[in-house]
């Protein structure tokens, strides 16, 4: 039985791959017209389809929406019971039907014509009613399904999925849609955390920020080190500008060298020190800390005044790994 199961699975994959291998040849004028229509659409792209085509259509609508094209899925049956009201003349309806003869089209097509809604078709039958009514047709035709009974949509759904992805990716690149644009559609994901967060979104503020003035002693700075546990204390002047940074390492070196706790912190601190800008991208700021092999840094605003502090743990907790 195991051999027959593997043989059936392999045969299915080979048949689907064979049909899919022909798709690049279908990137014709119809595909171009469809892509340009989507690219220049002033409204929304509404994707629709029955059965398995509908399942693929939901995925295509989601892919378009997340890559810069406002889109959503409408079930044909729901469209005929009120959801056609969602579609406006500036929108596009992208209908998926391999046969192009879905019964719902008998009612939908006249309503689209009345509303002057542009129709795009993804179909395997270029002479079908759907194809004839469409402004542009994307060809997903196959010689045979991978189903041994030639009944269950298999090769045809793979072709639909791949052509849908080809359309979405072509339009995305033509828009100049980039990683940050994608992250804005996925703010809760790992990419959103990496690309959308700025240092000021993650930094510690208020009482959680260690600091001493340049009139403080080494003892004052040591106590501030202990209070916050960040491993560094910004030293600020009267204008709250960072004059330097006092770290655990500075404390050890000062005491080993014979320095006293009553001495001015300005004698023991690292002058200038490394700071991060509050408006910097968090992922870049984390890389700067890693490259300098330091775990924490003060954060300054556009006026070079102390605004907060941040360490590597703050980045990790935000999902920036």
PDB file of C-alpha atoms in Angstrom:
ATOM      1  CA  UNK A   1       0.000   0.000   0.000  1.00  0.00           C
ATOM      2  CA  UNK A   2       2.808   2.389   0.851  1.00  0.00           C
ATOM      3  CA  UNK A   3       4.256   2.067  -2.642  1.00  0.00           C
ATOM      4  CA  UNK A   4       0.903   2.772  -4.275  1.00  0.00           C
ATOM      5  CA  UNK A   5       0.333   5.820  -2.083  1.00  0.00           C
ATOM      6  CA  UNK A   6       3.722   7.264  -2.963  1.00  0.00           C
ATOM      7  CA  UNK A   7       3.224   6.465  -6.637  1.00  0.00           C
ATOM      8  CA  UNK A   8      -0.148   8.269  -6.687  1.00  0.00           C
ATOM      9  CA  UNK A   9       1.319  11.271  -4.908  1.00  0.00           C
ATOM     10  CA  UNK A  10       4.285  11.422  -7.257  1.00  0.00           C
ATOM     11  CA  UNK A  11       2.077  11.131 -10.311  1.00  0.00           C
ATOM     12  CA  UNK A  12      -0.130  13.962  -9.039  1.00  0.00           C
ATOM     13  CA  UNK A  13       2.842  16.249  -8.536  1.00  0.00           C
ATOM     14  CA  UNK A  14       4.326  15.416 -11.918  1.00  0.00           C
ATOM     15  CA  UNK A  15       1.045  16.097 -13.693  1.00  0.00           C
ATOM     16  CA  UNK A  16       0.526  19.403 -11.887  1.00  0.00           C
ATOM     17  CA  UNK A  17       4.111  20.473 -12.536  1.00  0.00           C
ATOM     18  CA  UNK A  18       3.738  19.596 -16.210  1.00  0.00           C
ATOM     19  CA  UNK A  19       0.636  21.749 -16.545  1.00  0.00           C
ATOM     20  CA  UNK A  20       2.166  24.582 -14.547  1.00  0.00           C
ATOM     21  CA  UNK A  21       5.309  24.548 -16.706  1.00  0.00           C
ATOM     22  CA  UNK A  22       3.232  25.915 -19.584  1.00  0.00           C
ATOM     23  CA  UNK A  23       2.115  29.014 -17.703  1.00  0.00           C
ATOM     24  CA  UNK A  24       5.015  31.295 -18.714  1.00  0.00           C
ATOM     25  CA  UNK A  25       3.839  30.915 -22.325  1.00  0.00           C
ATOM     26  CA  UNK A  26       0.422  32.307 -21.277  1.00  0.00           C
ATOM     27  CA  UNK A  27       1.857  35.668 -20.220  1.00  0.00           C
ATOM     28  CA  UNK A  28       0.347  37.357 -23.241  1.00  0.00           C
ATOM     29  CA  UNK A  29      -1.515  40.549 -24.062  1.00  0.00           C
ATOM     30  CA  UNK A  30      -4.434  39.386 -21.917  1.00  0.00           C
ATOM     31  CA  UNK A  31      -2.218  39.161 -18.857  1.00  0.00           C
ATOM     32  CA  UNK A  32      -0.732  42.585 -19.615  1.00  0.00           C
ATOM     33  CA  UNK A  33      -4.171  44.180 -19.960  1.00  0.00           C
ATOM     34  CA  UNK A  34      -5.269  42.645 -16.662  1.00  0.00           C
ATOM     35  CA  UNK A  35      -2.117  43.743 -14.841  1.00  0.00           C
ATOM     36  CA  UNK A  36      -2.361  47.303 -16.165  1.00  0.00           C
ATOM     37  CA  UNK A  37      -6.032  47.473 -15.209  1.00  0.00           C
ATOM     38  CA  UNK A  38      -5.242  46.412 -11.637  1.00  0.00           C
ATOM     39  CA  UNK A  39      -2.271  48.772 -11.478  1.00  0.00           C
ATOM     40  CA  UNK A  40      -4.337  51.779 -12.544  1.00  0.00           C
ATOM     41  CA  UNK A  41      -7.511  50.890 -10.667  1.00  0.00           C
ATOM     42  CA  UNK A  42      -8.807  53.902  -8.723  1.00  0.00           C
ATOM     43  CA  UNK A  43     -11.041  51.789  -6.530  1.00  0.00           C
ATOM     44  CA  UNK A  44     -10.806  48.264  -5.208  1.00  0.00           C
ATOM     45  CA  UNK A  45     -10.195  44.898  -6.820  1.00  0.00           C
ATOM     46  CA  UNK A  46     -13.034  42.561  -5.873  1.00  0.00           C
ATOM     47  CA  UNK A  47     -12.141  38.902  -6.406  1.00  0.00           C
ATOM     48  CA  UNK A  48     -14.934  36.345  -6.805  1.00  0.00           C
ATOM     49  CA  UNK A  49     -15.381  32.697  -7.703  1.00  0.00           C
ATOM     50  CA  UNK A  50     -17.365  29.577  -6.814  1.00  0.00           C
ATOM     51  CA  UNK A  51     -16.104  26.396  -5.161  1.00  0.00           C
ATOM     52  CA  UNK A  52     -12.373  25.739  -5.385  1.00  0.00           C
ATOM     53  CA  UNK A  53     -11.970  28.855  -7.524  1.00  0.00           C
ATOM     54  CA  UNK A  54     -13.420  30.819  -4.643  1.00  0.00           C
ATOM     55  CA  UNK A  55     -10.922  29.351  -2.193  1.00  0.00           C
ATOM     56  CA  UNK A  56      -8.056  30.367  -4.467  1.00  0.00           C
ATOM     57  CA  UNK A  57      -9.758  33.727  -4.966  1.00  0.00           C
ATOM     58  CA  UNK A  58      -9.710  34.437  -1.231  1.00  0.00           C
ATOM     59  CA  UNK A  59      -5.983  33.837  -1.194  1.00  0.00           C
ATOM     60  CA  UNK A  60      -5.452  36.066  -4.234  1.00  0.00           C
ATOM     61  CA  UNK A  61      -7.472  38.893  -2.682  1.00  0.00           C
ATOM     62  CA  UNK A  62      -5.403  38.621   0.502  1.00  0.00           C
ATOM     63  CA  UNK A  63      -2.145  38.647  -1.481  1.00  0.00           C
ATOM     64  CA  UNK A  64      -3.200  41.710  -3.460  1.00  0.00           C
ATOM     65  CA  UNK A  65      -4.293  43.536  -0.316  1.00  0.00           C
ATOM     66  CA  UNK A  66      -1.010  42.860   1.471  1.00  0.00           C
ATOM     67  CA  UNK A  67       1.097  43.989  -1.495  1.00  0.00           C
ATOM     68  CA  UNK A  68      -0.376  47.406  -2.152  1.00  0.00           C
ATOM     69  CA  UNK A  69      -3.625  46.757  -4.051  1.00  0.00           C
ATOM     70  CA  UNK A  70      -6.858  47.358  -2.097  1.00  0.00           C
ATOM     71  CA  UNK A  71      -8.759  44.115  -2.580  1.00  0.00           C
ATOM     72  CA  UNK A  72     -11.275  41.787  -0.960  1.00  0.00           C
ATOM     73  CA  UNK A  73     -13.212  38.639  -1.802  1.00  0.00           C
ATOM     74  CA  UNK A  74     -16.955  38.488  -2.445  1.00  0.00           C
ATOM     75  CA  UNK A  75     -18.735  35.158  -2.787  1.00  0.00           C
ATOM     76  CA  UNK A  76     -20.886  35.079  -5.951  1.00  0.00           C
ATOM     77  CA  UNK A  77     -23.959  33.869  -4.050  1.00  0.00           C
ATOM     78  CA  UNK A  78     -23.569  36.661  -1.496  1.00  0.00           C
ATOM     79  CA  UNK A  79     -23.071  39.129  -4.342  1.00  0.00           C
ATOM     80  CA  UNK A  80     -26.494  38.166  -5.683  1.00  0.00           C
ATOM     81  CA  UNK A  81     -28.048  38.739  -2.269  1.00  0.00           C
ATOM     82  CA  UNK A  82     -26.847  42.249  -1.580  1.00  0.00           C
ATOM     83  CA  UNK A  83     -23.051  42.310  -1.790  1.00  0.00           C
ATOM     84  CA  UNK A  84     -23.131  43.648  -5.340  1.00  0.00           C
ATOM     85  CA  UNK A  85     -23.872  46.921  -3.591  1.00  0.00           C
ATOM     86  CA  UNK A  86     -20.233  46.948  -2.448  1.00  0.00           C
ATOM     87  CA  UNK A  87     -19.019  47.263  -6.022  1.00  0.00           C
ATOM     88  CA  UNK A  88     -18.719  50.719  -7.591  1.00  0.00           C
ATOM     89  CA  UNK A  89     -17.961  51.838 -11.117  1.00  0.00           C
ATOM     90  CA  UNK A  90     -14.361  52.684 -10.213  1.00  0.00           C
ATOM     91  CA  UNK A  91     -13.778  49.126  -8.956  1.00  0.00           C
ATOM     92  CA  UNK A  92     -12.667  46.008 -10.838  1.00  0.00           C
ATOM     93  CA  UNK A  93     -14.247  42.584 -10.520  1.00  0.00           C
ATOM     94  CA  UNK A  94     -11.792  39.749 -11.046  1.00  0.00           C
ATOM     95  CA  UNK A  95     -13.854  36.596 -11.529  1.00  0.00           C
ATOM     96  CA  UNK A  96     -12.278  33.135 -11.393  1.00  0.00           C
ATOM     97  CA  UNK A  97     -14.012  30.261 -13.156  1.00  0.00           C
ATOM     98  CA  UNK A  98     -12.240  27.535 -15.067  1.00  0.00           C
ATOM     99  CA  UNK A  99     -15.269  26.782 -17.238  1.00  0.00           C
ATOM    100  CA  UNK A 100     -16.374  30.411 -17.407  1.00  0.00           C
ATOM    101  CA  UNK A 101     -19.985  29.226 -17.217  1.00  0.00           C
ATOM    102  CA  UNK A 102     -20.814  29.530 -13.511  1.00  0.00           C
ATOM    103  CA  UNK A 103     -24.582  30.008 -13.267  1.00  0.00           C
ATOM    104  CA  UNK A 104     -24.156  33.040 -11.021  1.00  0.00           C
ATOM    105  CA  UNK A 105     -22.582  34.853 -13.969  1.00  0.00           C
ATOM    106  CA  UNK A 106     -25.962  34.937 -15.719  1.00  0.00           C
ATOM    107  CA  UNK A 107     -27.120  37.393 -13.069  1.00  0.00           C
ATOM    108  CA  UNK A 108     -23.822  39.099 -12.228  1.00  0.00           C
ATOM    109  CA  UNK A 109     -22.662  40.064 -15.724  1.00  0.00           C
ATOM    110  CA  UNK A 110     -25.695  42.265 -16.577  1.00  0.00           C
ATOM    111  CA  UNK A 111     -25.404  44.082 -13.254  1.00  0.00           C
ATOM    112  CA  UNK A 112     -21.704  44.781 -13.883  1.00  0.00           C
ATOM    113  CA  UNK A 113     -22.544  46.172 -17.303  1.00  0.00           C
ATOM    114  CA  UNK A 114     -25.159  48.453 -15.741  1.00  0.00           C
ATOM    115  CA  UNK A 115     -22.657  49.717 -13.172  1.00  0.00           C
ATOM    116  CA  UNK A 116     -19.905  49.995 -15.807  1.00  0.00           C
ATOM    117  CA  UNK A 117     -17.603  47.884 -13.666  1.00  0.00           C
ATOM    118  CA  UNK A 118     -14.506  46.566 -15.436  1.00  0.00           C
ATOM    119  CA  UNK A 119     -14.441  42.766 -15.530  1.00  0.00           C
ATOM    120  CA  UNK A 120     -11.281  40.651 -15.558  1.00  0.00           C
ATOM    121  CA  UNK A 121     -11.378  36.875 -15.976  1.00  0.00           C
ATOM    122  CA  UNK A 122      -9.134  34.036 -14.873  1.00  0.00           C
ATOM    123  CA  UNK A 123     -10.441  31.073 -16.847  1.00  0.00           C
ATOM    124  CA  UNK A 124      -9.456  28.014 -18.824  1.00  0.00           C
ATOM    125  CA  UNK A 125     -12.039  28.582 -21.544  1.00  0.00           C
ATOM    126  CA  UNK A 126     -11.343  31.574 -23.772  1.00  0.00           C
ATOM    127  CA  UNK A 127     -14.663  31.221 -25.600  1.00  0.00           C
ATOM    128  CA  UNK A 128     -16.825  31.050 -22.468  1.00  0.00           C
ATOM    129  CA  UNK A 129     -19.421  33.698 -21.545  1.00  0.00           C
ATOM    130  CA  UNK A 130     -17.073  34.969 -18.829  1.00  0.00           C
ATOM    131  CA  UNK A 131     -14.166  35.360 -21.240  1.00  0.00           C
ATOM    132  CA  UNK A 132     -16.340  37.036 -23.860  1.00  0.00           C
ATOM    133  CA  UNK A 133     -17.602  39.616 -21.357  1.00  0.00           C
ATOM    134  CA  UNK A 134     -14.204  40.363 -19.822  1.00  0.00           C
ATOM    135  CA  UNK A 135     -11.938  43.302 -20.552  1.00  0.00           C
ATOM    136  CA  UNK A 136      -8.964  40.936 -20.222  1.00  0.00           C
ATOM    137  CA  UNK A 137      -8.532  37.194 -19.838  1.00  0.00           C
ATOM    138  CA  UNK A 138      -5.782  35.363 -17.971  1.00  0.00           C
ATOM    139  CA  UNK A 139      -5.455  31.866 -19.433  1.00  0.00           C
ATOM    140  CA  UNK A 140      -5.128  28.962 -16.972  1.00  0.00           C
ATOM    141  CA  UNK A 141      -6.158  26.176 -19.346  1.00  0.00           C
ATOM    142  CA  UNK A 142      -4.877  22.636 -18.823  1.00  0.00           C
ATOM    143  CA  UNK A 143      -4.830  19.389 -20.793  1.00  0.00           C
ATOM    144  CA  UNK A 144      -5.851  17.274 -17.814  1.00  0.00           C
ATOM    145  CA  UNK A 145      -6.472  17.388 -14.100  1.00  0.00           C
ATOM    146  CA  UNK A 146      -4.214  15.384 -11.826  1.00  0.00           C
ATOM    147  CA  UNK A 147      -7.303  13.683 -10.441  1.00  0.00           C
ATOM    148  CA  UNK A 148      -7.378  10.139 -11.888  1.00  0.00           C
ATOM    149  CA  UNK A 149     -11.104  10.571 -12.570  1.00  0.00           C
ATOM    150  CA  UNK A 150     -10.418  13.921 -14.262  1.00  0.00           C
ATOM    151  CA  UNK A 151     -13.033  15.453 -11.974  1.00  0.00           C
ATOM    152  CA  UNK A 152     -11.560  17.106  -8.860  1.00  0.00           C
ATOM    153  CA  UNK A 153      -9.940  20.476  -9.616  1.00  0.00           C
ATOM    154  CA  UNK A 154      -6.216  19.885  -9.093  1.00  0.00           C
ATOM    155  CA  UNK A 155      -3.990  21.011 -11.953  1.00  0.00           C
ATOM    156  CA  UNK A 156      -6.441  23.826 -12.690  1.00  0.00           C
ATOM    157  CA  UNK A 157      -6.367  25.144  -9.123  1.00  0.00           C
ATOM    158  CA  UNK A 158      -2.559  25.060  -9.109  1.00  0.00           C
ATOM    159  CA  UNK A 159      -2.549  27.072 -12.321  1.00  0.00           C
ATOM    160  CA  UNK A 160      -5.037  29.533 -10.852  1.00  0.00           C
ATOM    161  CA  UNK A 161      -2.952  29.983  -7.730  1.00  0.00           C
ATOM    162  CA  UNK A 162       0.254  30.516  -9.676  1.00  0.00           C
ATOM    163  CA  UNK A 163      -1.233  32.924 -12.190  1.00  0.00           C
ATOM    164  CA  UNK A 164      -2.823  34.870  -9.358  1.00  0.00           C
ATOM    165  CA  UNK A 165       0.549  35.155  -7.657  1.00  0.00           C
ATOM    166  CA  UNK A 166       2.145  36.198 -10.962  1.00  0.00           C
ATOM    167  CA  UNK A 167      -0.432  38.963 -11.327  1.00  0.00           C
ATOM    168  CA  UNK A 168      -0.003  40.184  -7.751  1.00  0.00           C
ATOM    169  CA  UNK A 169       3.795  40.172  -7.918  1.00  0.00           C
ATOM    170  CA  UNK A 170       3.905  41.931 -11.293  1.00  0.00           C
ATOM    171  CA  UNK A 171       1.630  44.702 -10.041  1.00  0.00           C
ATOM    172  CA  UNK A 172       3.499  44.942  -6.736  1.00  0.00           C
ATOM    173  CA  UNK A 173       6.824  45.503  -8.454  1.00  0.00           C
ATOM    174  CA  UNK A 174       5.324  47.983 -10.905  1.00  0.00           C
ATOM    175  CA  UNK A 175       4.047  49.985  -7.912  1.00  0.00           C
ATOM    176  CA  UNK A 176       7.507  50.068  -6.378  1.00  0.00           C
ATOM    177  CA  UNK A 177       6.044  48.388  -3.288  1.00  0.00           C
ATOM    178  CA  UNK A 178       8.894  47.737  -0.845  1.00  0.00           C
ATOM    179  CA  UNK A 179       9.627  46.017   2.463  1.00  0.00           C
ATOM    180  CA  UNK A 180       8.450  48.936   4.576  1.00  0.00           C
ATOM    181  CA  UNK A 181       5.183  49.117   2.650  1.00  0.00           C
ATOM    182  CA  UNK A 182       4.715  45.395   3.244  1.00  0.00           C
ATOM    183  CA  UNK A 183       5.481  45.795   6.937  1.00  0.00           C
ATOM    184  CA  UNK A 184       2.744  48.423   7.280  1.00  0.00           C
ATOM    185  CA  UNK A 185       0.255  45.755   6.191  1.00  0.00           C
ATOM    186  CA  UNK A 186       1.762  43.304   8.708  1.00  0.00           C
ATOM    187  CA  UNK A 187       2.482  45.447  11.800  1.00  0.00           C
ATOM    188  CA  UNK A 188       2.125  42.526  14.219  1.00  0.00           C
ATOM    189  CA  UNK A 189       4.528  40.239  12.359  1.00  0.00           C
ATOM    190  CA  UNK A 190       8.273  39.849  12.660  1.00  0.00           C
ATOM    191  CA  UNK A 191       8.844  41.989   9.574  1.00  0.00           C
ATOM    192  CA  UNK A 192       6.682  44.750  11.033  1.00  0.00           C
ATOM    193  CA  UNK A 193       8.709  44.696  14.235  1.00  0.00           C
ATOM    194  CA  UNK A 194      11.946  44.937  12.279  1.00  0.00           C
ATOM    195  CA  UNK A 195      10.989  47.659   9.830  1.00  0.00           C
ATOM    196  CA  UNK A 196       8.348  49.809  11.490  1.00  0.00           C
ATOM    197  CA  UNK A 197       9.725  50.233  14.985  1.00  0.00           C
ATOM    198  CA  UNK A 198      11.901  53.234  15.715  1.00  0.00           C
ATOM    199  CA  UNK A 199      14.158  53.557  18.725  1.00  0.00           C
ATOM    200  CA  UNK A 200      11.702  55.896  20.471  1.00  0.00           C
ATOM    201  CA  UNK A 201       9.032  53.155  20.303  1.00  0.00           C
ATOM    202  CA  UNK A 202      11.197  50.788  22.371  1.00  0.00           C
ATOM    203  CA  UNK A 203      13.398  52.960  24.553  1.00  0.00           C
ATOM    204  CA  UNK A 204      13.079  53.341  28.317  1.00  0.00           C
ATOM    205  CA  UNK A 205      11.807  56.690  29.485  1.00  0.00           C
ATOM    206  CA  UNK A 206      11.216  58.713  32.634  1.00  0.00           C
ATOM    207  CA  UNK A 207      12.399  57.121  35.869  1.00  0.00           C
ATOM    208  CA  UNK A 208      13.673  54.091  33.965  1.00  0.00           C
ATOM    209  CA  UNK A 209      16.389  56.179  32.316  1.00  0.00           C
ATOM    210  CA  UNK A 210      19.658  56.360  34.290  1.00  0.00           C
ATOM    211  CA  UNK A 211      21.366  59.745  34.334  1.00  0.00           C
ATOM    212  CA  UNK A 212      23.576  62.003  36.421  1.00  0.00           C
ATOM    213  CA  UNK A 213      24.727  65.561  35.858  1.00  0.00           C
ATOM    214  CA  UNK A 214      28.321  66.463  35.173  1.00  0.00           C
ATOM    215  CA  UNK A 215      28.551  67.825  38.719  1.00  0.00           C
ATOM    216  CA  UNK A 216      27.871  64.347  40.187  1.00  0.00           C
ATOM    217  CA  UNK A 217      30.459  62.135  41.854  1.00  0.00           C
ATOM    218  CA  UNK A 218      31.572  58.649  40.923  1.00  0.00           C
ATOM    219  CA  UNK A 219      29.534  57.442  43.904  1.00  0.00           C
ATOM    220  CA  UNK A 220      26.397  59.089  42.501  1.00  0.00           C
ATOM    221  CA  UNK A 221      26.960  57.412  39.144  1.00  0.00           C
ATOM    222  CA  UNK A 222      27.646  54.046  40.795  1.00  0.00           C
ATOM    223  CA  UNK A 223      24.351  54.231  42.687  1.00  0.00           C
ATOM    224  CA  UNK A 224      22.546  55.099  39.456  1.00  0.00           C
ATOM    225  CA  UNK A 225      24.181  52.107  37.782  1.00  0.00           C
ATOM    226  CA  UNK A 226      22.822  49.882  40.541  1.00  0.00           C
ATOM    227  CA  UNK A 227      19.339  51.433  40.436  1.00  0.00           C
ATOM    228  CA  UNK A 228      18.650  50.789  36.760  1.00  0.00           C
ATOM    229  CA  UNK A 229      20.861  47.809  35.981  1.00  0.00           C
ATOM    230  CA  UNK A 230      21.511  48.953  32.387  1.00  0.00           C
ATOM    231  CA  UNK A 231      25.276  48.834  32.765  1.00  0.00           C
ATOM    232  CA  UNK A 232      25.726  52.483  31.779  1.00  0.00           C
ATOM    233  CA  UNK A 233      24.735  55.945  32.970  1.00  0.00           C
ATOM    234  CA  UNK A 234      24.564  58.997  30.669  1.00  0.00           C
ATOM    235  CA  UNK A 235      26.279  62.071  32.087  1.00  0.00           C
ATOM    236  CA  UNK A 236      24.422  65.252  31.050  1.00  0.00           C
ATOM    237  CA  UNK A 237      25.177  68.964  31.255  1.00  0.00           C
ATOM    238  CA  UNK A 238      22.784  71.712  32.339  1.00  0.00           C
ATOM    239  CA  UNK A 239      21.065  71.572  28.941  1.00  0.00           C
ATOM    240  CA  UNK A 240      20.535  67.792  29.342  1.00  0.00           C
ATOM    241  CA  UNK A 241      22.953  67.149  26.472  1.00  0.00           C
ATOM    242  CA  UNK A 242      25.008  63.981  26.850  1.00  0.00           C
ATOM    243  CA  UNK A 243      28.602  64.843  27.808  1.00  0.00           C
ATOM    244  CA  UNK A 244      29.697  61.276  28.281  1.00  0.00           C
ATOM    245  CA  UNK A 245      28.772  57.794  29.461  1.00  0.00           C
ATOM    246  CA  UNK A 246      29.778  56.124  32.706  1.00  0.00           C
ATOM    247  CA  UNK A 247      29.771  52.317  32.503  1.00  0.00           C
ATOM    248  CA  UNK A 248      30.466  49.322  34.751  1.00  0.00           C
ATOM    249  CA  UNK A 249      33.821  49.073  33.008  1.00  0.00           C
ATOM    250  CA  UNK A 250      34.629  52.732  33.719  1.00  0.00           C
ATOM    251  CA  UNK A 251      33.884  52.141  37.409  1.00  0.00           C
ATOM    252  CA  UNK A 252      36.189  49.119  37.602  1.00  0.00           C
ATOM    253  CA  UNK A 253      38.993  50.883  35.780  1.00  0.00           C
ATOM    254  CA  UNK A 254      38.628  53.949  37.990  1.00  0.00           C
ATOM    255  CA  UNK A 255      38.800  52.031  41.236  1.00  0.00           C
ATOM    256  CA  UNK A 256      41.646  49.728  40.098  1.00  0.00           C
ATOM    257  CA  UNK A 257      43.593  52.826  39.048  1.00  0.00           C
ATOM    258  CA  UNK A 258      43.297  54.296  42.538  1.00  0.00           C
ATOM    259  CA  UNK A 259      40.425  56.677  41.880  1.00  0.00           C
ATOM    260  CA  UNK A 260      38.046  57.653  44.680  1.00  0.00           C
ATOM    261  CA  UNK A 261      34.280  57.476  44.844  1.00  0.00           C
ATOM    262  CA  UNK A 262      34.186  61.131  45.885  1.00  0.00           C
ATOM    263  CA  UNK A 263      35.865  62.266  42.663  1.00  0.00           C
ATOM    264  CA  UNK A 264      33.899  63.923  39.861  1.00  0.00           C
ATOM    265  CA  UNK A 265      32.250  61.516  37.477  1.00  0.00           C
ATOM    266  CA  UNK A 266      33.616  63.560  34.566  1.00  0.00           C
ATOM    267  CA  UNK A 267      37.081  62.274  35.436  1.00  0.00           C
ATOM    268  CA  UNK A 268      36.034  58.632  35.199  1.00  0.00           C
ATOM    269  CA  UNK A 269      33.467  58.668  32.393  1.00  0.00           C
ATOM    270  CA  UNK A 270      33.987  57.898  28.710  1.00  0.00           C
ATOM    271  CA  UNK A 271      33.784  61.351  27.138  1.00  0.00           C
ATOM    272  CA  UNK A 272      31.286  61.764  24.347  1.00  0.00           C
ATOM    273  CA  UNK A 273      30.286  58.115  24.394  1.00  0.00           C
ATOM    274  CA  UNK A 274      28.048  56.389  21.880  1.00  0.00           C
ATOM    275  CA  UNK A 275      24.431  57.517  21.578  1.00  0.00           C
ATOM    276  CA  UNK A 276      21.466  56.490  19.431  1.00  0.00           C
ATOM    277  CA  UNK A 277      19.013  58.828  17.761  1.00  0.00           C
ATOM    278  CA  UNK A 278      15.395  58.435  18.878  1.00  0.00           C
ATOM    279  CA  UNK A 279      14.134  58.455  15.282  1.00  0.00           C
ATOM    280  CA  UNK A 280      16.542  55.770  14.045  1.00  0.00           C
ATOM    281  CA  UNK A 281      15.094  52.475  12.796  1.00  0.00           C
ATOM    282  CA  UNK A 282      15.235  50.011  15.641  1.00  0.00           C
ATOM    283  CA  UNK A 283      16.753  47.226  13.537  1.00  0.00           C
ATOM    284  CA  UNK A 284      19.636  49.478  12.498  1.00  0.00           C
ATOM    285  CA  UNK A 285      20.165  50.680  16.063  1.00  0.00           C
ATOM    286  CA  UNK A 286      20.388  47.109  17.309  1.00  0.00           C
ATOM    287  CA  UNK A 287      23.000  46.328  14.663  1.00  0.00           C
ATOM    288  CA  UNK A 288      25.029  49.345  15.781  1.00  0.00           C
ATOM    289  CA  UNK A 289      25.078  48.057  19.355  1.00  0.00           C
ATOM    290  CA  UNK A 290      26.037  44.581  18.190  1.00  0.00           C
ATOM    291  CA  UNK A 291      28.832  45.867  15.955  1.00  0.00           C
ATOM    292  CA  UNK A 292      30.273  47.969  18.786  1.00  0.00           C
ATOM    293  CA  UNK A 293      29.901  45.056  21.199  1.00  0.00           C
ATOM    294  CA  UNK A 294      28.005  47.109  23.723  1.00  0.00           C
ATOM    295  CA  UNK A 295      24.716  46.174  25.352  1.00  0.00           C
ATOM    296  CA  UNK A 296      23.141  49.577  26.018  1.00  0.00           C
ATOM    297  CA  UNK A 297      23.259  53.221  24.971  1.00  0.00           C
ATOM    298  CA  UNK A 298      21.646  56.586  25.736  1.00  0.00           C
ATOM    299  CA  UNK A 299      19.056  57.855  23.254  1.00  0.00           C
ATOM    300  CA  UNK A 300      19.042  61.494  22.173  1.00  0.00           C
ATOM    301  CA  UNK A 301      16.444  63.599  20.370  1.00  0.00           C
ATOM    302  CA  UNK A 302      16.923  65.826  17.328  1.00  0.00           C
ATOM    303  CA  UNK A 303      18.379  68.527  19.608  1.00  0.00           C
ATOM    304  CA  UNK A 304      20.982  66.104  20.983  1.00  0.00           C
ATOM    305  CA  UNK A 305      19.300  66.077  24.390  1.00  0.00           C
ATOM    306  CA  UNK A 306      18.834  62.917  26.440  1.00  0.00           C
ATOM    307  CA  UNK A 307      15.473  61.352  25.572  1.00  0.00           C
ATOM    308  CA  UNK A 308      15.803  57.815  26.893  1.00  0.00           C
ATOM    309  CA  UNK A 309      17.949  54.706  27.064  1.00  0.00           C
ATOM    310  CA  UNK A 310      17.825  51.278  25.453  1.00  0.00           C
ATOM    311  CA  UNK A 311      19.587  47.942  25.654  1.00  0.00           C
ATOM    312  CA  UNK A 312      19.679  44.771  23.592  1.00  0.00           C
ATOM    313  CA  UNK A 313      17.011  43.101  25.711  1.00  0.00           C
ATOM    314  CA  UNK A 314      14.546  45.835  24.735  1.00  0.00           C
ATOM    315  CA  UNK A 315      15.087  44.963  21.059  1.00  0.00           C
ATOM    316  CA  UNK A 316      14.702  41.244  21.646  1.00  0.00           C
ATOM    317  CA  UNK A 317      11.490  41.692  23.633  1.00  0.00           C
ATOM    318  CA  UNK A 318      10.071  43.654  20.676  1.00  0.00           C
ATOM    319  CA  UNK A 319      10.799  40.731  18.343  1.00  0.00           C
ATOM    320  CA  UNK A 320      13.837  42.320  16.678  1.00  0.00           C
ATOM    321  CA  UNK A 321      16.243  39.400  16.703  1.00  0.00           C
TER     322      UNK A 321
END
